[in-house]
Amino acid sequence: MKSQWNDAQAADCADPLSLRVYTSRLLGREASLVLHGGGNTSVKATATDVFGDSLDTLYVKGSGWDLATIEAAGFAPVRMDALLKLAEKDVLSDTDMVRAQRMAMLDPSAPNPSVEAILHALIPFAFVDHTHADAVVSISNTPDGEARLRELYGERVLIIPYVMPGFDLSQTVRAMTRDVDWQALDGMVLMHHGVFSFADDGRESYETMIRLVSAAEKYLSTHAVYESPMAAKSGENFLLHLARLRKAASSLRGAPVLAMLNGSAEAVSFAADSEAVEAIQRGTLTPDHVIRTKPWPLLVGEDVRASVERFSEQYRAYFNRHADASLTCLDASPRWAVWPGYGCVSFGRSVQEAGIVADITAHTRPAVLHAEAMGGWTPVCESDLFAVEYWELEQAKLGKGGDAPLHQGKVALVTGAASGIGKACVDALQAQGAAVVALDMNPAVAEMFDAAQVLGLVCDVTDDVALKAAVEAAIGRFGGLDILISNAGIFPPSRKIADMDAQSWQQSMALNLTSHQRLLAFCQPYLALGIDPAVVLVASKNVPAPGPGAAAYSVAKAGLTQLGRVAALEMAEQGIRINMLHPNAVFDTAIWTDDVLAARAAHYGLNVEAYKTNNLLGVEVTSRQVAELAAAMAGPLFACTTGAQLPVDGGNERVI
Ligand code: NAI
């Protein structure tokens, strides 16, 4: 690991707090130092209060801030005298500590100070840096980790045994450093947890951290060598198993989750290593991770459902072993899975949540392998992990944000997604929390959506092979399928039956009818394993009210509607609901060019504005309204509705 210090950038930091922001971000940039809100930093400086008095102040990372993106506002200013007085107390609950720290803040709108604020105050240097460096923690998570760390660092690093973070940890450090010559120390390692560096100079504190971690990385490269990765096996029914896994994890969680597979050679190789898989059942890299990952991963065996069931039984047994009557068991659903032959899966209510789990576990796996090569993975014991998982302060970090959006954790597939109604459906479903796979033959689809939550795939839905591959890519990305909006369609140029050429007719049939049947067939096995699975077929007002010159369109859409009715009959036993939407005159779409619009309006003797609202309610129907309805039809409001046809046309006397 190299120092990222840059003289020019550092020169812009006019005061200690700006320098603190700068070097904190340097630390936050390194995923192998801190991940997703882990670690904390501080600087001691003088602040002036409202009375003009100078106060010794600790600016310490506020909870909820991430070192990678922290700003000055992310540091809570806390009076040093109060922190040092708190440090002298014999007993203090963590909740009381948080309250007392808040009361000692110089700015009531600042975030809650880190739970390590007292510890930072006790360290008699201006700058204090704390990370969960993979390499250092890996060495500490071995049977003779303490001896190895002493061999590596000698006397200049103090080794602190594992103690629960918060007040207890500050007490332990205080007791252990009473007679210590701080000037003779470069840092401290907290066993199974992380590492501290400190100095009066911001650069020195930061670069000491880099030096300590680099030494640990070098140590691992010579003392902990493990085998190189292998490739994944491919199984016929793998994607179905993945969907089954997601369904089982969702039902234990009590809400839909995504199941995101990491099939990289690294993950596959880890999952194939039975000793590593056995080792990882012993616990997490650093105890903080337990709230994101649970104490251990699910191990997927031949029978996916039975494996998930076994995980939940083990989790409940773990809870019962350690809980007192005041605690309620959290959901017993895995956060990640190790799947021999295929790799590792992370679960999450959103792509972001699954991504955090994926990042954490990607750092845990090499740490386990390193430790295994040095005598065995030895993280904190189970009761310590439990104490962190059920720690009141950790629990407070979770579950913020009120009710989840309607489709949170669901997976949707939308065709014809680059324009008009299809695009609006992607936007609506995404806004309602779903992960969406957006298919369109227009290459723009690959770029136009938020890349994390929406997978845009270029696909001509009339190409059977490409369509099947796209469905499989969808399952491979998010782990299953719950919502299908089969929407792609074209409105061929108006032509009387007698003038119709075979090609135009067939083109309309291929896209407006046949492609929907193929898509339904490819999706059905996955929808059957979905959560409240629902299909919406976008048909047309032309079905109940056809027009002259639109035979190729109307016949195909009528066929599509009949397909939907048969599908509703056939798929009900799998719980799949199929409903049809009949939009009319949705003008903010590419089907309606300005020329077509003007021509149709003229045909009815209306100006364009009047034509747009030419329906019983006199309203303009937008693609967004159609999309909101489609999204609602995929939700619980329509739980008892299948085989239904719904107009969305502002009211049409020929239809009513
Ligand atoms: P649009 O033209 O704005 O969007 C259709 C999308 O489908 C385009 O992005 C296009 O690239 C894509 N597409 C066309 N052929 C494809 C293929 N072979 N493979 C993959 N993608 C393909 O049109 P709009 O209005 O949003 O239409 C969506 C659906 O709504 C269609 O089925 C249409 O028949 C139906 N509809 C539209 C009405 C309207 O007034 N706009 C009224 C009634 C029904």
Coordinates of N, CA, C and O in Angstrom, one line a residue, residues 249 252-254 257 280-299 311-312 314-316 318-319 328-337 345-348 353 356-358 360-361 364 377 379-380 382 384-386 388-390 395 398:
A249 N -34.4 -17.2 0.7 CA -33.8 -16.2 1.5 C -34.8 -15.0 1.7 O -34.9 -14.5 2.8
L252 N -37.5 -16.1 4.4 CA -37.0 -16.0 5.7 C -36.8 -14.5 6.2 O -37.0 -14.2 7.3
R253 N -36.5 -13.6 5.2 CA -36.3 -12.2 5.5 C -37.6 -11.5 5.8 O -37.7 -10.5 6.3
G254 N -38.7 -12.2 5.2 CA -40.0 -11.6 5.3 C -40.2 -10.5 4.3 O -41.2 -9.7 4.4
V257 N -35.7 -10.1 -1.5 CA -34.2 -9.6 -1.6 C -33.7 -10.0 -3.0 O -34.2 -10.9 -3.6
I280 N -14.8 -20.1 7.5 CA -15.5 -18.9 7.5 C -16.8 -19.0 8.4 O -17.4 -18.0 8.8
Q281 N -17.1 -20.2 8.7 CA -18.3 -20.4 9.7 C -17.9 -19.9 11.1 O -18.7 -19.8 11.9
R282 N -16.6 -19.6 11.3 CA -16.2 -19.2 12.6 C -16.4 -17.7 12.9 O -16.3 -17.3 14.1
G283 N -16.6 -16.9 11.9 CA -16.9 -15.5 12.2 C -16.3 -14.5 11.2 O -15.7 -14.9 10.2
T284 N -16.6 -13.3 11.4 CA -16.4 -12.2 10.5 C -14.9 -11.7 10.6 O -14.3 -11.9 11.6
L285 N -14.5 -10.9 9.6 CA -13.2 -10.3 9.6 C -13.0 -9.3 10.8 O -12.1 -9.5 11.6
T286 N -13.9 -8.4 10.9 CA -13.9 -7.5 12.1 C -15.4 -7.5 12.6 O -16.3 -7.6 11.8
P287 N -15.5 -7.4 13.9 CA -16.9 -7.6 14.5 C -18.0 -6.7 13.9 O -19.1 -7.1 13.7
D288 N -17.6 -5.4 13.5 CA -18.5 -4.5 12.9 C -19.3 -5.1 11.7 O -20.4 -4.7 11.5
H289 N -18.6 -6.0 11.0 CA -19.2 -6.5 9.8 C -20.5 -7.4 10.1 O -21.3 -7.6 9.2
V290 N -20.6 -7.8 11.3 CA -21.6 -8.8 11.6 C -23.0 -8.2 11.3 O -23.9 -8.9 10.9
I291 N -23.2 -6.9 11.5 CA -24.5 -6.3 11.3 C -24.9 -6.3 9.8 O -26.0 -6.2 9.5
R292 N -23.9 -6.4 9.0 CA -24.1 -6.5 7.5 C -24.2 -7.9 7.0 O -24.9 -8.2 6.0
T293 N -23.4 -8.8 7.6 CA -23.2 -10.1 6.9 C -23.8 -11.2 7.7 O -23.7 -12.4 7.2
K294 N -24.2 -11.0 9.0 CA -24.5 -12.1 9.9 C -23.2 -12.8 10.3 O -22.2 -12.5 9.6
P295 N -23.2 -13.6 11.3 CA -21.9 -14.1 11.8 C -21.2 -15.0 10.7 O -20.0 -15.1 10.7
W296 N -22.0 -15.7 9.9 CA -21.4 -16.6 8.9 C -22.3 -16.7 7.7 O -23.5 -16.3 7.8
P297 N -21.7 -17.2 6.6 CA -22.6 -17.3 5.4 C -23.4 -18.6 5.4 O -23.1 -19.5 6.1
L298 N -24.4 -18.6 4.5 CA -25.1 -19.8 4.2 C -24.2 -20.7 3.3 O -23.5 -20.2 2.4
L299 N -24.1 -21.9 3.6 CA -23.4 -22.9 2.8 C -24.4 -23.6 1.9 O -25.3 -24.3 2.5
F311 N -29.6 -23.0 7.7 CA -29.0 -21.7 8.1 C -29.9 -21.1 9.2 O -29.4 -20.6 10.2
S312 N -31.1 -21.1 8.9 CA -32.0 -20.3 9.8 C -32.1 -21.1 11.2 O -32.1 -20.4 12.2
Q314 N -29.7 -22.8 12.5 CA -28.4 -22.5 13.2 C -28.4 -21.1 13.7 O -27.9 -20.8 14.8
Y315 N -29.0 -20.2 13.0 CA -29.0 -18.8 13.4 C -29.9 -18.6 14.7 O -29.5 -18.0 15.7
R316 N -31.0 -19.3 14.7 CA -31.9 -19.2 15.9 C -31.2 -19.8 17.1 O -31.3 -19.3 18.2
Y318 N -28.0 -20.0 17.6 CA -27.0 -19.0 18.0 C -27.7 -17.9 18.9 O -27.2 -17.5 20.0
F319 N -28.8 -17.4 18.4 CA -29.5 -16.4 19.2 C -29.9 -16.9 20.6 O -29.6 -16.3 21.6
T328 N -34.9 -9.4 21.0 CA -35.8 -10.1 20.1 C -34.9 -10.5 18.9 O -34.0 -9.8 18.5
C329 N -35.2 -11.7 18.5 CA -34.3 -12.3 17.4 C -34.5 -11.5 16.1 O -35.7 -11.2 15.7
L330 N -33.5 -11.2 15.4 CA -33.5 -10.5 14.1 C -33.9 -11.6 13.1 O -33.9 -12.8 13.4
D331 N -34.2 -11.2 11.9 CA -34.6 -12.2 10.9 C -33.4 -13.2 10.7 O -32.2 -12.9 10.9
A332 N -33.8 -14.5 10.5 CA -32.8 -15.5 10.4 C -32.4 -15.8 9.0 O -32.2 -17.0 8.6
S333 N -32.3 -14.8 8.2 CA -32.1 -15.0 6.8 C -30.6 -14.7 6.5 O -30.1 -13.7 7.0
P334 N -30.0 -15.5 5.6 CA -28.5 -15.2 5.4 C -28.3 -13.9 4.6 O -29.2 -13.5 3.9
R335 N -27.2 -13.3 4.8 CA -26.8 -12.1 4.0 C -25.9 -12.5 2.8 O -25.7 -11.7 1.9
W336 N -25.2 -13.6 3.0 CA -24.5 -14.1 1.8 C -24.3 -15.6 1.9 O -24.6 -16.2 2.9
A337 N -24.0 -16.1 0.7 CA -23.9 -17.6 0.6 C -22.6 -18.0 -0.1 O -22.1 -17.3 -1.0
V345 N -22.8 -15.6 -3.2 CA -24.0 -14.8 -3.5 C -24.2 -13.8 -2.4 O -24.0 -14.2 -1.2
S346 N -24.5 -12.6 -2.7 CA -24.8 -11.6 -1.6 C -26.3 -11.3 -1.8 O -26.8 -11.1 -2.9
F347 N -27.0 -11.2 -0.7 CA -28.4 -10.9 -0.7 C -28.6 -9.4 -0.2 O -27.8 -8.9 0.7
G348 N -29.6 -8.8 -0.6 CA -29.9 -7.4 -0.1 C -31.2 -6.9 -0.6 O -31.7 -7.4 -1.6
E353 N -27.5 -2.5 -1.0 CA -27.3 -3.3 0.2 C -26.5 -4.6 -0.1 O -25.6 -5.0 0.6
I356 N -22.9 -3.8 -0.6 CA -22.1 -3.6 0.6 C -21.6 -5.0 1.1 O -20.5 -5.2 1.5
V357 N -22.6 -5.9 1.1 CA -22.3 -7.3 1.6 C -21.2 -7.9 0.7 O -20.2 -8.5 1.2
A358 N -21.3 -7.7 -0.6 CA -20.4 -8.2 -1.5 C -19.0 -7.6 -1.3 O -18.0 -8.4 -1.3
I360 N -17.8 -6.3 1.5 CA -17.2 -6.8 2.8 C -16.7 -8.2 2.7 O -15.6 -8.6 3.1
T361 N -17.5 -9.1 2.1 CA -17.2 -10.5 2.0 C -16.0 -10.7 1.0 O -15.2 -11.6 1.2
T364 N -13.2 -10.3 3.2 CA -13.1 -11.3 4.2 C -12.4 -12.6 3.6 O -11.6 -13.2 4.3
W377 N -8.1 -19.7 10.8 CA -8.9 -18.5 10.9 C -9.5 -18.4 12.4 O -10.2 -19.3 12.8
P379 N -11.2 -15.6 14.3 CA -11.8 -14.3 14.6 C -12.3 -14.2 16.1 O -12.1 -15.2 16.8
V380 N -13.0 -13.1 16.5 CA -13.5 -13.1 17.8 C -14.5 -14.2 18.1 O -15.0 -14.8 17.1
E382 N -17.8 -16.4 19.3 CA -19.2 -16.2 18.9 C -19.9 -15.2 19.8 O -20.7 -14.4 19.4
D384 N -18.8 -12.7 21.5 CA -18.4 -11.3 21.2 C -19.1 -10.8 19.9 O -19.5 -9.7 19.8
L385 N -19.2 -11.7 18.9 CA -19.9 -11.3 17.7 C -21.3 -11.0 18.0 O -21.9 -10.1 17.5
F386 N -21.9 -11.9 18.8 CA -23.3 -11.7 19.2 C -23.5 -10.4 19.9 O -24.4 -9.6 19.6
V388 N -21.9 -7.7 19.5 CA -21.9 -6.6 18.5 C -23.2 -6.6 17.7 O -23.8 -5.5 17.4
E389 N -23.6 -7.8 17.2 CA -24.8 -7.8 16.4 C -26.0 -7.3 17.1 O -26.8 -6.7 16.5
Y390 N -26.1 -7.6 18.4 CA -27.3 -7.2 19.1 C -27.0 -6.0 20.0 O -27.7 -5.7 20.9
Q395 N -27.6 -1.7 16.4 CA -28.9 -1.8 16.0 C -29.5 -0.5 15.5 O -30.3 -0.4 14.6
L398 N -29.3 0.4 11.9 CA -30.1 -0.3 10.9 C -31.5 0.2 11.0 O -31.9 0.9 11.9

